[in-house]
């Protein structure tokens, strides 16, 4: 061990910015021994530096019977992030506990990526939900829910020729609610367009 290394272990060498960033990133969830091996510092030096930086180890939070009941009920069908928010825990904690309980997901929609959210924000103001859903590869229901979550608002887009043809073709056989859901339009706007077009149901 050379002199510089001895001085570093003894705490005589100033901490570099990279070392401080590493300590801040790892201290709460990684053992001091592992950080010491990566930085070449002693565990005592790490703890002292963490104390000066105001860093604290992540404390264990006990799972109550109520927490476990909620987790067991929601985990198969809800996204882990949603459950974590409801329980006031991290998504990693939710997934870890669920795995230990043997819980499994059942047809939960894939988490939205940043690219998908950006595309939604770009398209949502100018296209209807159906076209937006087709372009992003999500369901109309998922598009509407995510837009609401992101606080996106828009005025009703102009009805395309394709939509009008579809509306005329299916209205005799379907309700306004069914058509609105399929086309990604508000029910009120769909009914208004049906009235303006003078569409009628076919007589049995």
PDB file of N, CA and C in Angstrom, residues 74-180:
ATOM      1  N   UNK A  74     -54.339  -5.623  -4.565  1.00  0.00           N
ATOM      2  CA  UNK A  74     -54.079  -4.773  -5.728  1.00  0.00           C
ATOM      3  C   UNK A  74     -52.961  -5.261  -6.650  1.00  0.00           C
ATOM      4  N   UNK A  75     -51.980  -5.991  -6.097  1.00  0.00           N
ATOM      5  CA  UNK A  75     -50.787  -6.299  -6.892  1.00  0.00           C
ATOM      6  C   UNK A  75     -51.060  -7.025  -8.211  1.00  0.00           C
ATOM      7  N   UNK A  76     -51.967  -8.013  -8.231  1.00  0.00           N
ATOM      8  CA  UNK A  76     -52.170  -8.733  -9.495  1.00  0.00           C
ATOM      9  C   UNK A  76     -52.672  -7.860 -10.650  1.00  0.00           C
ATOM     10  N   UNK A  77     -53.397  -6.773 -10.350  1.00  0.00           N
ATOM     11  CA  UNK A  77     -54.043  -6.008 -11.421  1.00  0.00           C
ATOM     12  C   UNK A  77     -53.625  -4.543 -11.505  1.00  0.00           C
ATOM     13  N   UNK A  78     -52.886  -4.044 -10.513  1.00  0.00           N
ATOM     14  CA  UNK A  78     -52.480  -2.641 -10.521  1.00  0.00           C
ATOM     15  C   UNK A  78     -50.985  -2.512 -10.760  1.00  0.00           C
ATOM     16  N   UNK A  79     -50.565  -1.373 -11.338  1.00  0.00           N
ATOM     17  CA  UNK A  79     -49.146  -1.117 -11.527  1.00  0.00           C
ATOM     18  C   UNK A  79     -48.472  -0.926 -10.167  1.00  0.00           C
ATOM     19  N   UNK A  80     -47.239  -1.368 -10.058  1.00  0.00           N
ATOM     20  CA  UNK A  80     -46.511  -1.284  -8.787  1.00  0.00           C
ATOM     21  C   UNK A  80     -46.368   0.159  -8.320  1.00  0.00           C
ATOM     22  N   UNK A  81     -46.207   1.106  -9.275  1.00  0.00           N
ATOM     23  CA  UNK A  81     -46.047   2.512  -8.907  1.00  0.00           C
ATOM     24  C   UNK A  81     -47.310   3.048  -8.248  1.00  0.00           C
ATOM     25  N   UNK A  82     -48.471   2.601  -8.728  1.00  0.00           N
ATOM     26  CA  UNK A  82     -49.749   3.047  -8.162  1.00  0.00           C
ATOM     27  C   UNK A  82     -49.894   2.536  -6.722  1.00  0.00           C
ATOM     28  N   UNK A  83     -49.547   1.256  -6.527  1.00  0.00           N
ATOM     29  CA  UNK A  83     -49.637   0.657  -5.185  1.00  0.00           C
ATOM     30  C   UNK A  83     -48.650   1.340  -4.241  1.00  0.00           C
ATOM     31  N   UNK A  84     -47.440   1.614  -4.741  1.00  0.00           N
ATOM     32  CA  UNK A  84     -46.414   2.265  -3.916  1.00  0.00           C
ATOM     33  C   UNK A  84     -46.903   3.625  -3.428  1.00  0.00           C
ATOM     34  N   UNK A  85     -47.538   4.368  -4.309  1.00  0.00           N
ATOM     35  CA  UNK A  85     -48.046   5.694  -3.938  1.00  0.00           C
ATOM     36  C   UNK A  85     -49.142   5.575  -2.885  1.00  0.00           C
ATOM     37  N   UNK A  86     -49.995   4.575  -3.041  1.00  0.00           N
ATOM     38  CA  UNK A  86     -51.099   4.370  -2.096  1.00  0.00           C
ATOM     39  C   UNK A  86     -50.567   3.986  -0.705  1.00  0.00           C
ATOM     40  N   UNK A  87     -49.488   3.208  -0.682  1.00  0.00           N
ATOM     41  CA  UNK A  87     -48.936   2.730   0.592  1.00  0.00           C
ATOM     42  C   UNK A  87     -47.850   3.641   1.160  1.00  0.00           C
ATOM     43  N   UNK A  88     -47.420   4.624   0.350  1.00  0.00           N
ATOM     44  CA  UNK A  88     -46.348   5.495   0.818  1.00  0.00           C
ATOM     45  C   UNK A  88     -45.006   4.802   0.877  1.00  0.00           C
ATOM     46  N   UNK A  89     -44.787   3.879  -0.066  1.00  0.00           N
ATOM     47  CA  UNK A  89     -43.529   3.130  -0.134  1.00  0.00           C
ATOM     48  C   UNK A  89     -42.920   3.270  -1.523  1.00  0.00           C
ATOM     49  N   UNK A  90     -41.716   2.751  -1.697  1.00  0.00           N
ATOM     50  CA  UNK A  90     -41.091   2.759  -3.011  1.00  0.00           C
ATOM     51  C   UNK A  90     -41.626   1.591  -3.837  1.00  0.00           C
ATOM     52  N   UNK A  91     -41.563   1.736  -5.158  1.00  0.00           N
ATOM     53  CA  UNK A  91     -42.008   0.657  -6.039  1.00  0.00           C
ATOM     54  C   UNK A  91     -41.149  -0.594  -5.833  1.00  0.00           C
ATOM     55  N   UNK A  92     -39.845  -0.412  -5.574  1.00  0.00           N
ATOM     56  CA  UNK A  92     -38.964  -1.555  -5.336  1.00  0.00           C
ATOM     57  C   UNK A  92     -39.396  -2.331  -4.092  1.00  0.00           C
ATOM     58  N   UNK A  93     -39.816  -1.588  -3.042  1.00  0.00           N
ATOM     59  CA  UNK A  93     -40.272  -2.247  -1.817  1.00  0.00           C
ATOM     60  C   UNK A  93     -41.543  -3.048  -2.074  1.00  0.00           C
ATOM     61  N   UNK A  94     -42.435  -2.496  -2.884  1.00  0.00           N
ATOM     62  CA  UNK A  94     -43.688  -3.178  -3.215  1.00  0.00           C
ATOM     63  C   UNK A  94     -43.410  -4.468  -3.980  1.00  0.00           C
ATOM     64  N   UNK A  95     -42.554  -4.376  -5.000  1.00  0.00           N
ATOM     65  CA  UNK A  95     -42.239  -5.552  -5.814  1.00  0.00           C
ATOM     66  C   UNK A  95     -41.529  -6.620  -4.980  1.00  0.00           C
ATOM     67  N   UNK A  96     -40.583  -6.195  -4.134  1.00  0.00           N
ATOM     68  CA  UNK A  96     -39.848  -7.138  -3.303  1.00  0.00           C
ATOM     69  C   UNK A  96     -40.749  -7.899  -2.348  1.00  0.00           C
ATOM     70  N   UNK A  97     -41.656  -7.165  -1.670  1.00  0.00           N
ATOM     71  CA  UNK A  97     -42.571  -7.823  -0.744  1.00  0.00           C
ATOM     72  C   UNK A  97     -43.539  -8.735  -1.475  1.00  0.00           C
ATOM     73  N   UNK A  98     -44.015  -8.300  -2.633  1.00  0.00           N
ATOM     74  CA  UNK A  98     -44.943  -9.118  -3.423  1.00  0.00           C
ATOM     75  C   UNK A  98     -44.297 -10.436  -3.834  1.00  0.00           C
ATOM     76  N   UNK A  99     -43.051 -10.385  -4.244  1.00  0.00           N
ATOM     77  CA  UNK A  99     -42.352 -11.604  -4.653  1.00  0.00           C
ATOM     78  C   UNK A  99     -42.176 -12.564  -3.472  1.00  0.00           C
ATOM     79  N   UNK A 100     -41.889 -11.991  -2.308  1.00  0.00           N
ATOM     80  CA  UNK A 100     -41.740 -12.843  -1.128  1.00  0.00           C
ATOM     81  C   UNK A 100     -43.065 -13.499  -0.734  1.00  0.00           C
ATOM     82  N   UNK A 101     -44.170 -12.840  -1.064  1.00  0.00           N
ATOM     83  CA  UNK A 101     -45.493 -13.406  -0.779  1.00  0.00           C
ATOM     84  C   UNK A 101     -45.984 -14.324  -1.894  1.00  0.00           C
ATOM     85  N   UNK A 102     -45.209 -14.406  -2.982  1.00  0.00           N
ATOM     86  CA  UNK A 102     -45.597 -15.258  -4.100  1.00  0.00           C
ATOM     87  C   UNK A 102     -46.666 -14.653  -4.991  1.00  0.00           C
ATOM     88  N   UNK A 103     -46.815 -13.323  -4.957  1.00  0.00           N
ATOM     89  CA  UNK A 103     -47.827 -12.657  -5.787  1.00  0.00           C
ATOM     90  C   UNK A 103     -47.296 -12.462  -7.202  1.00  0.00           C
ATOM     91  N   UNK A 104     -48.208 -12.509  -8.178  1.00  0.00           N
ATOM     92  CA  UNK A 104     -47.828 -12.345  -9.577  1.00  0.00           C
ATOM     93  C   UNK A 104     -48.754 -11.355 -10.265  1.00  0.00           C
ATOM     94  N   UNK A 105     -48.242 -10.677 -11.288  1.00  0.00           N
ATOM     95  CA  UNK A 105     -49.037  -9.735 -12.061  1.00  0.00           C
ATOM     96  C   UNK A 105     -49.941 -10.481 -13.043  1.00  0.00           C
ATOM     97  N   UNK A 106     -51.106  -9.873 -13.338  1.00  0.00           N
ATOM     98  CA  UNK A 106     -52.048 -10.455 -14.297  1.00  0.00           C
ATOM     99  C   UNK A 106     -52.488  -9.381 -15.284  1.00  0.00           C
ATOM    100  N   UNK A 107     -51.923  -9.422 -16.478  1.00  0.00           N
ATOM    101  CA  UNK A 107     -52.334  -8.521 -17.557  1.00  0.00           C
ATOM    102  C   UNK A 107     -52.286  -7.048 -17.170  1.00  0.00           C
ATOM    103  N   UNK A 108     -51.214  -6.627 -16.511  1.00  0.00           N
ATOM    104  CA  UNK A 108     -51.056  -5.218 -16.177  1.00  0.00           C
ATOM    105  C   UNK A 108     -50.423  -4.491 -17.361  1.00  0.00           C
ATOM    106  N   UNK A 109     -51.000  -3.364 -17.805  1.00  0.00           N
ATOM    107  CA  UNK A 109     -50.433  -2.640 -18.946  1.00  0.00           C
ATOM    108  C   UNK A 109     -48.982  -2.242 -18.682  1.00  0.00           C
ATOM    109  N   UNK A 110     -48.183  -2.272 -19.732  1.00  0.00           N
ATOM    110  CA  UNK A 110     -46.777  -1.901 -19.587  1.00  0.00           C
ATOM    111  C   UNK A 110     -46.669  -0.436 -19.152  1.00  0.00           C
ATOM    112  N   UNK A 111     -45.651  -0.171 -18.358  1.00  0.00           N
ATOM    113  CA  UNK A 111     -45.444   1.202 -17.873  1.00  0.00           C
ATOM    114  C   UNK A 111     -45.142   2.129 -19.039  1.00  0.00           C
ATOM    115  N   UNK A 112     -45.673   3.349 -18.973  1.00  0.00           N
ATOM    116  CA  UNK A 112     -45.454   4.326 -20.033  1.00  0.00           C
ATOM    117  C   UNK A 112     -43.999   4.794 -19.998  1.00  0.00           C
ATOM    118  N   UNK A 113     -43.383   4.837 -21.167  1.00  0.00           N
ATOM    119  CA  UNK A 113     -42.019   5.351 -21.262  1.00  0.00           C
ATOM    120  C   UNK A 113     -42.076   6.869 -21.450  1.00  0.00           C
ATOM    121  N   UNK A 114     -40.952   7.528 -21.236  1.00  0.00           N
ATOM    122  CA  UNK A 114     -40.872   8.975 -21.436  1.00  0.00           C
ATOM    123  C   UNK A 114     -41.158   9.330 -22.895  1.00  0.00           C
ATOM    124  N   UNK A 115     -40.721   8.474 -23.814  1.00  0.00           N
ATOM    125  CA  UNK A 115     -40.957   8.727 -25.234  1.00  0.00           C
ATOM    126  C   UNK A 115     -42.452   8.663 -25.566  1.00  0.00           C
ATOM    127  N   UNK A 116     -43.157   7.686 -24.964  1.00  0.00           N
ATOM    128  CA  UNK A 116     -44.592   7.571 -25.192  1.00  0.00           C
ATOM    129  C   UNK A 116     -45.340   8.773 -24.625  1.00  0.00           C
ATOM    130  N   UNK A 117     -44.947   9.213 -23.439  1.00  0.00           N
ATOM    131  CA  UNK A 117     -45.607  10.366 -22.830  1.00  0.00           C
ATOM    132  C   UNK A 117     -45.394  11.616 -23.683  1.00  0.00           C
ATOM    133  N   UNK A 118     -44.169  11.791 -24.195  1.00  0.00           N
ATOM    134  CA  UNK A 118     -43.875  12.951 -25.028  1.00  0.00           C
ATOM    135  C   UNK A 118     -44.700  12.904 -26.314  1.00  0.00           C
ATOM    136  N   UNK A 119     -44.836  11.711 -26.896  1.00  0.00           N
ATOM    137  CA  UNK A 119     -45.624  11.562 -28.119  1.00  0.00           C
ATOM    138  C   UNK A 119     -47.101  11.835 -27.841  1.00  0.00           C
ATOM    139  N   UNK A 120     -47.588  11.377 -26.696  1.00  0.00           N
ATOM    140  CA  UNK A 120     -48.977  11.628 -26.323  1.00  0.00           C
ATOM    141  C   UNK A 120     -49.246  13.124 -26.206  1.00  0.00           C
ATOM    142  N   UNK A 121     -48.332  13.840 -25.539  1.00  0.00           N
ATOM    143  CA  UNK A 121     -48.501  15.281 -25.384  1.00  0.00           C
ATOM    144  C   UNK A 121     -48.492  15.986 -26.744  1.00  0.00           C
ATOM    145  N   UNK A 122     -47.726  15.457 -27.668  1.00  0.00           N
ATOM    146  CA  UNK A 122     -47.644  16.059 -28.998  1.00  0.00           C
ATOM    147  C   UNK A 122     -48.910  15.802 -29.820  1.00  0.00           C
ATOM    148  N   UNK A 123     -49.445  14.575 -29.711  1.00  0.00           N
ATOM    149  CA  UNK A 123     -50.576  14.189 -30.546  1.00  0.00           C
ATOM    150  C   UNK A 123     -51.934  14.566 -29.958  1.00  0.00           C
ATOM    151  N   UNK A 124     -52.017  14.580 -28.630  1.00  0.00           N
ATOM    152  CA  UNK A 124     -53.315  14.643 -27.977  1.00  0.00           C
ATOM    153  C   UNK A 124     -54.097  15.911 -28.315  1.00  0.00           C
ATOM    154  N   UNK A 125     -53.397  17.019 -28.490  1.00  0.00           N
ATOM    155  CA  UNK A 125     -54.074  18.285 -28.754  1.00  0.00           C
ATOM    156  C   UNK A 125     -54.628  18.373 -30.172  1.00  0.00           C
ATOM    157  N   UNK A 126     -54.126  17.537 -31.064  1.00  0.00           N
ATOM    158  CA  UNK A 126     -54.498  17.685 -32.475  1.00  0.00           C
ATOM    159  C   UNK A 126     -55.207  16.469 -33.069  1.00  0.00           C
ATOM    160  N   UNK A 127     -55.156  15.337 -32.377  1.00  0.00           N
ATOM    161  CA  UNK A 127     -55.785  14.135 -32.909  1.00  0.00           C
ATOM    162  C   UNK A 127     -56.785  13.582 -31.908  1.00  0.00           C
ATOM    163  N   UNK A 128     -57.738  12.791 -32.409  1.00  0.00           N
ATOM    164  CA  UNK A 128     -58.680  12.154 -31.486  1.00  0.00           C
ATOM    165  C   UNK A 128     -57.998  10.959 -30.816  1.00  0.00           C
ATOM    166  N   UNK A 129     -58.656  10.442 -29.774  1.00  0.00           N
ATOM    167  CA  UNK A 129     -58.043   9.372 -28.975  1.00  0.00           C
ATOM    168  C   UNK A 129     -57.792   8.116 -29.801  1.00  0.00           C
ATOM    169  N   UNK A 130     -58.690   7.823 -30.722  1.00  0.00           N
ATOM    170  CA  UNK A 130     -58.549   6.588 -31.510  1.00  0.00           C
ATOM    171  C   UNK A 130     -57.295   6.628 -32.370  1.00  0.00           C
ATOM    172  N   UNK A 131     -57.101   7.751 -33.088  1.00  0.00           N
ATOM    173  CA  UNK A 131     -55.910   7.878 -33.928  1.00  0.00           C
ATOM    174  C   UNK A 131     -54.641   7.914 -33.082  1.00  0.00           C
ATOM    175  N   UNK A 132     -54.724   8.600 -31.945  1.00  0.00           N
ATOM    176  CA  UNK A 132     -53.575   8.667 -31.045  1.00  0.00           C
ATOM    177  C   UNK A 132     -53.222   7.279 -30.523  1.00  0.00           C
ATOM    178  N   UNK A 133     -54.255   6.511 -30.159  1.00  0.00           N
ATOM    179  CA  UNK A 133     -54.045   5.152 -29.648  1.00  0.00           C
ATOM    180  C   UNK A 133     -53.377   4.272 -30.697  1.00  0.00           C
ATOM    181  N   UNK A 134     -53.820   4.381 -31.942  1.00  0.00           N
ATOM    182  CA  UNK A 134     -53.245   3.573 -33.020  1.00  0.00           C
ATOM    183  C   UNK A 134     -51.773   3.919 -33.243  1.00  0.00           C
ATOM    184  N   UNK A 135     -51.451   5.209 -33.162  1.00  0.00           N
ATOM    185  CA  UNK A 135     -50.077   5.628 -33.428  1.00  0.00           C
ATOM    186  C   UNK A 135     -49.133   5.241 -32.292  1.00  0.00           C
ATOM    187  N   UNK A 136     -49.615   5.311 -31.049  1.00  0.00           N
ATOM    188  CA  UNK A 136     -48.767   4.980 -29.904  1.00  0.00           C
ATOM    189  C   UNK A 136     -48.761   3.482 -29.623  1.00  0.00           C
ATOM    190  N   UNK A 137     -49.845   2.801 -30.015  1.00  0.00           N
ATOM    191  CA  UNK A 137     -49.933   1.368 -29.757  1.00  0.00           C
ATOM    192  C   UNK A 137     -50.541   1.050 -28.411  1.00  0.00           C
ATOM    193  N   UNK A 138     -51.450   1.915 -27.953  1.00  0.00           N
ATOM    194  CA  UNK A 138     -52.164   1.717 -26.689  1.00  0.00           C
ATOM    195  C   UNK A 138     -53.664   1.712 -26.955  1.00  0.00           C
ATOM    196  N   UNK A 139     -54.449   1.265 -25.968  1.00  0.00           N
ATOM    197  CA  UNK A 139     -55.895   1.284 -26.121  1.00  0.00           C
ATOM    198  C   UNK A 139     -56.421   2.704 -25.937  1.00  0.00           C
ATOM    199  N   UNK A 140     -57.650   2.938 -26.451  1.00  0.00           N
ATOM    200  CA  UNK A 140     -58.278   4.251 -26.291  1.00  0.00           C
ATOM    201  C   UNK A 140     -58.447   4.570 -24.808  1.00  0.00           C
ATOM    202  N   UNK A 141     -58.825   3.558 -24.035  1.00  0.00           N
ATOM    203  CA  UNK A 141     -59.004   3.735 -22.589  1.00  0.00           C
ATOM    204  C   UNK A 141     -57.700   4.151 -21.929  1.00  0.00           C
ATOM    205  N   UNK A 142     -56.594   3.526 -22.330  1.00  0.00           N
ATOM    206  CA  UNK A 142     -55.286   3.854 -21.761  1.00  0.00           C
ATOM    207  C   UNK A 142     -54.871   5.275 -22.123  1.00  0.00           C
ATOM    208  N   UNK A 143     -55.180   5.691 -23.369  1.00  0.00           N
ATOM    209  CA  UNK A 143     -54.849   7.043 -23.813  1.00  0.00           C
ATOM    210  C   UNK A 143     -55.605   8.070 -22.983  1.00  0.00           C
ATOM    211  N   UNK A 144     -56.899   7.848 -22.805  1.00  0.00           N
ATOM    212  CA  UNK A 144     -57.729   8.786 -22.040  1.00  0.00           C
ATOM    213  C   UNK A 144     -57.262   8.885 -20.593  1.00  0.00           C
ATOM    214  N   UNK A 145     -56.946   7.729 -19.985  1.00  0.00           N
ATOM    215  CA  UNK A 145     -56.508   7.712 -18.593  1.00  0.00           C
ATOM    216  C   UNK A 145     -55.174   8.432 -18.422  1.00  0.00           C
ATOM    217  N   UNK A 146     -54.230   8.179 -19.349  1.00  0.00           N
ATOM    218  CA  UNK A 146     -52.912   8.809 -19.239  1.00  0.00           C
ATOM    219  C   UNK A 146     -53.017  10.306 -19.490  1.00  0.00           C
ATOM    220  N   UNK A 147     -53.841  10.725 -20.438  1.00  0.00           N
ATOM    221  CA  UNK A 147     -54.020  12.140 -20.715  1.00  0.00           C
ATOM    222  C   UNK A 147     -54.579  12.859 -19.490  1.00  0.00           C
ATOM    223  N   UNK A 148     -55.520  12.202 -18.812  1.00  0.00           N
ATOM    224  CA  UNK A 148     -56.091  12.776 -17.597  1.00  0.00           C
ATOM    225  C   UNK A 148     -55.039  12.875 -16.498  1.00  0.00           C
ATOM    226  N   UNK A 149     -54.200  11.828 -16.381  1.00  0.00           N
ATOM    227  CA  UNK A 149     -53.143  11.816 -15.365  1.00  0.00           C
ATOM    228  C   UNK A 149     -52.139  12.937 -15.607  1.00  0.00           C
ATOM    229  N   UNK A 150     -51.835  13.213 -16.884  1.00  0.00           N
ATOM    230  CA  UNK A 150     -50.863  14.249 -17.230  1.00  0.00           C
ATOM    231  C   UNK A 150     -51.487  15.642 -17.265  1.00  0.00           C
ATOM    232  N   UNK A 151     -52.817  15.699 -17.080  1.00  0.00           N
ATOM    233  CA  UNK A 151     -53.503  16.989 -17.082  1.00  0.00           C
ATOM    234  C   UNK A 151     -53.635  17.603 -18.461  1.00  0.00           C
ATOM    235  N   UNK A 152     -53.672  16.770 -19.496  1.00  0.00           N
ATOM    236  CA  UNK A 152     -53.787  17.278 -20.854  1.00  0.00           C
ATOM    237  C   UNK A 152     -55.231  17.681 -21.150  1.00  0.00           C
ATOM    238  N   UNK A 153     -55.411  18.823 -21.783  1.00  0.00           N
ATOM    239  CA  UNK A 153     -56.735  19.320 -22.151  1.00  0.00           C
ATOM    240  C   UNK A 153     -56.718  19.741 -23.616  1.00  0.00           C
ATOM    241  N   UNK A 154     -57.855  19.657 -24.243  1.00  0.00           N
ATOM    242  CA  UNK A 154     -57.914  20.048 -25.650  1.00  0.00           C
ATOM    243  C   UNK A 154     -59.340  20.395 -26.028  1.00  0.00           C
ATOM    244  N   UNK A 155     -59.469  21.124 -27.117  1.00  0.00           N
ATOM    245  CA  UNK A 155     -60.776  21.345 -27.707  1.00  0.00           C
ATOM    246  C   UNK A 155     -61.046  20.172 -28.638  1.00  0.00           C
ATOM    247  N   UNK A 156     -62.313  19.892 -28.886  1.00  0.00           N
ATOM    248  CA  UNK A 156     -62.658  18.732 -29.714  1.00  0.00           C
ATOM    249  C   UNK A 156     -62.073  18.891 -31.112  1.00  0.00           C
ATOM    250  N   UNK A 157     -61.299  17.917 -31.590  1.00  0.00           N
ATOM    251  CA  UNK A 157     -60.721  18.005 -32.938  1.00  0.00           C
ATOM    252  C   UNK A 157     -61.800  17.861 -34.009  1.00  0.00           C
ATOM    253  N   UNK A 158     -61.501  18.383 -35.172  1.00  0.00           N
ATOM    254  CA  UNK A 158     -62.437  18.292 -36.300  1.00  0.00           C
ATOM    255  C   UNK A 158     -62.633  16.831 -36.678  1.00  0.00           C
ATOM    256  N   UNK A 159     -63.873  16.477 -37.001  1.00  0.00           N
ATOM    257  CA  UNK A 159     -64.169  15.099 -37.399  1.00  0.00           C
ATOM    258  C   UNK A 159     -63.605  14.850 -38.794  1.00  0.00           C
ATOM    259  N   UNK A 160     -62.838  13.800 -38.919  1.00  0.00           N
ATOM    260  CA  UNK A 160     -62.246  13.461 -40.217  1.00  0.00           C
ATOM    261  C   UNK A 160     -63.283  12.750 -41.098  1.00  0.00           C
ATOM    262  N   UNK A 161     -63.010  12.710 -42.390  1.00  0.00           N
ATOM    263  CA  UNK A 161     -63.909  12.007 -43.315  1.00  0.00           C
ATOM    264  C   UNK A 161     -64.006  10.524 -42.955  1.00  0.00           C
ATOM    265  N   UNK A 162     -62.895   9.963 -42.516  1.00  0.00           N
ATOM    266  CA  UNK A 162     -62.868   8.561 -42.114  1.00  0.00           C
ATOM    267  C   UNK A 162     -63.802   8.318 -40.932  1.00  0.00           C
ATOM    268  N   UNK A 163     -63.756   9.241 -39.945  1.00  0.00           N
ATOM    269  CA  UNK A 163     -64.625   9.113 -38.779  1.00  0.00           C
ATOM    270  C   UNK A 163     -66.095   9.243 -39.158  1.00  0.00           C
ATOM    271  N   UNK A 164     -66.390  10.193 -40.041  1.00  0.00           N
ATOM    272  CA  UNK A 164     -67.779  10.412 -40.440  1.00  0.00           C
ATOM    273  C   UNK A 164     -68.336   9.202 -41.185  1.00  0.00           C
ATOM    274  N   UNK A 165     -67.506   8.600 -42.036  1.00  0.00           N
ATOM    275  CA  UNK A 165     -67.947   7.391 -42.749  1.00  0.00           C
ATOM    276  C   UNK A 165     -68.225   6.267 -41.755  1.00  0.00           C
ATOM    277  N   UNK A 166     -67.315   6.117 -40.790  1.00  0.00           N
ATOM    278  CA  UNK A 166     -67.487   5.077 -39.775  1.00  0.00           C
ATOM    279  C   UNK A 166     -68.743   5.336 -38.937  1.00  0.00           C
ATOM    280  N   UNK A 167     -68.970   6.586 -38.584  1.00  0.00           N
ATOM    281  CA  UNK A 167     -70.138   6.943 -37.784  1.00  0.00           C
ATOM    282  C   UNK A 167     -71.430   6.602 -38.519  1.00  0.00           C
ATOM    283  N   UNK A 168     -71.480   6.953 -39.783  1.00  0.00           N
ATOM    284  CA  UNK A 168     -72.693   6.653 -40.578  1.00  0.00           C
ATOM    285  C   UNK A 168     -72.895   5.146 -40.730  1.00  0.00           C
ATOM    286  N   UNK A 169     -71.789   4.419 -40.838  1.00  0.00           N
ATOM    287  CA  UNK A 169     -71.889   2.979 -41.074  1.00  0.00           C
ATOM    288  C   UNK A 169     -72.330   2.205 -39.834  1.00  0.00           C
ATOM    289  N   UNK A 170     -71.838   2.604 -38.664  1.00  0.00           N
ATOM    290  CA  UNK A 170     -72.100   1.789 -37.478  1.00  0.00           C
ATOM    291  C   UNK A 170     -73.262   2.277 -36.614  1.00  0.00           C
ATOM    292  N   UNK A 171     -73.675   3.538 -36.794  1.00  0.00           N
ATOM    293  CA  UNK A 171     -74.722   4.060 -35.909  1.00  0.00           C
ATOM    294  C   UNK A 171     -76.006   3.234 -35.912  1.00  0.00           C
ATOM    295  N   UNK A 172     -76.448   2.720 -37.059  1.00  0.00           N
ATOM    296  CA  UNK A 172     -77.689   1.937 -37.034  1.00  0.00           C
ATOM    297  C   UNK A 172     -77.630   0.703 -36.132  1.00  0.00           C
ATOM    298  N   UNK A 173     -76.415   0.238 -35.822  1.00  0.00           N
ATOM    299  CA  UNK A 173     -76.295  -1.012 -35.061  1.00  0.00           C
ATOM    300  C   UNK A 173     -75.726  -0.820 -33.645  1.00  0.00           C
ATOM    301  N   UNK A 174     -75.200   0.360 -33.336  1.00  0.00           N
ATOM    302  CA  UNK A 174     -74.560   0.566 -32.049  1.00  0.00           C
ATOM    303  C   UNK A 174     -75.078   1.826 -31.359  1.00  0.00           C
ATOM    304  N   UNK A 175     -74.875   1.880 -30.041  1.00  0.00           N
ATOM    305  CA  UNK A 175     -75.292   3.047 -29.277  1.00  0.00           C
ATOM    306  C   UNK A 175     -74.239   4.141 -29.400  1.00  0.00           C
ATOM    307  N   UNK A 176     -74.634   5.362 -29.053  1.00  0.00           N
ATOM    308  CA  UNK A 176     -73.697   6.486 -29.096  1.00  0.00           C
ATOM    309  C   UNK A 176     -72.538   6.250 -28.125  1.00  0.00           C
ATOM    310  N   UNK A 177     -72.829   5.625 -26.978  1.00  0.00           N
ATOM    311  CA  UNK A 177     -71.782   5.357 -25.998  1.00  0.00           C
ATOM    312  C   UNK A 177     -70.736   4.391 -26.551  1.00  0.00           C
ATOM    313  N   UNK A 178     -71.190   3.341 -27.231  1.00  0.00           N
ATOM    314  CA  UNK A 178     -70.267   2.366 -27.814  1.00  0.00           C
ATOM    315  C   UNK A 178     -69.399   3.008 -28.893  1.00  0.00           C
ATOM    316  N   UNK A 179     -70.030   3.829 -29.716  1.00  0.00           N
ATOM    317  CA  UNK A 179     -69.279   4.491 -30.795  1.00  0.00           C
ATOM    318  C   UNK A 179     -68.259   5.468 -30.216  1.00  0.00           C
ATOM    319  N   UNK A 180     -68.684   6.229 -29.199  1.00  0.00           N
ATOM    320  CA  UNK A 180     -67.781   7.203 -28.581  1.00  0.00           C
ATOM    321  C   UNK A 180     -66.551   6.522 -28.010  1.00  0.00           C
TER     322      UNK A 180
END
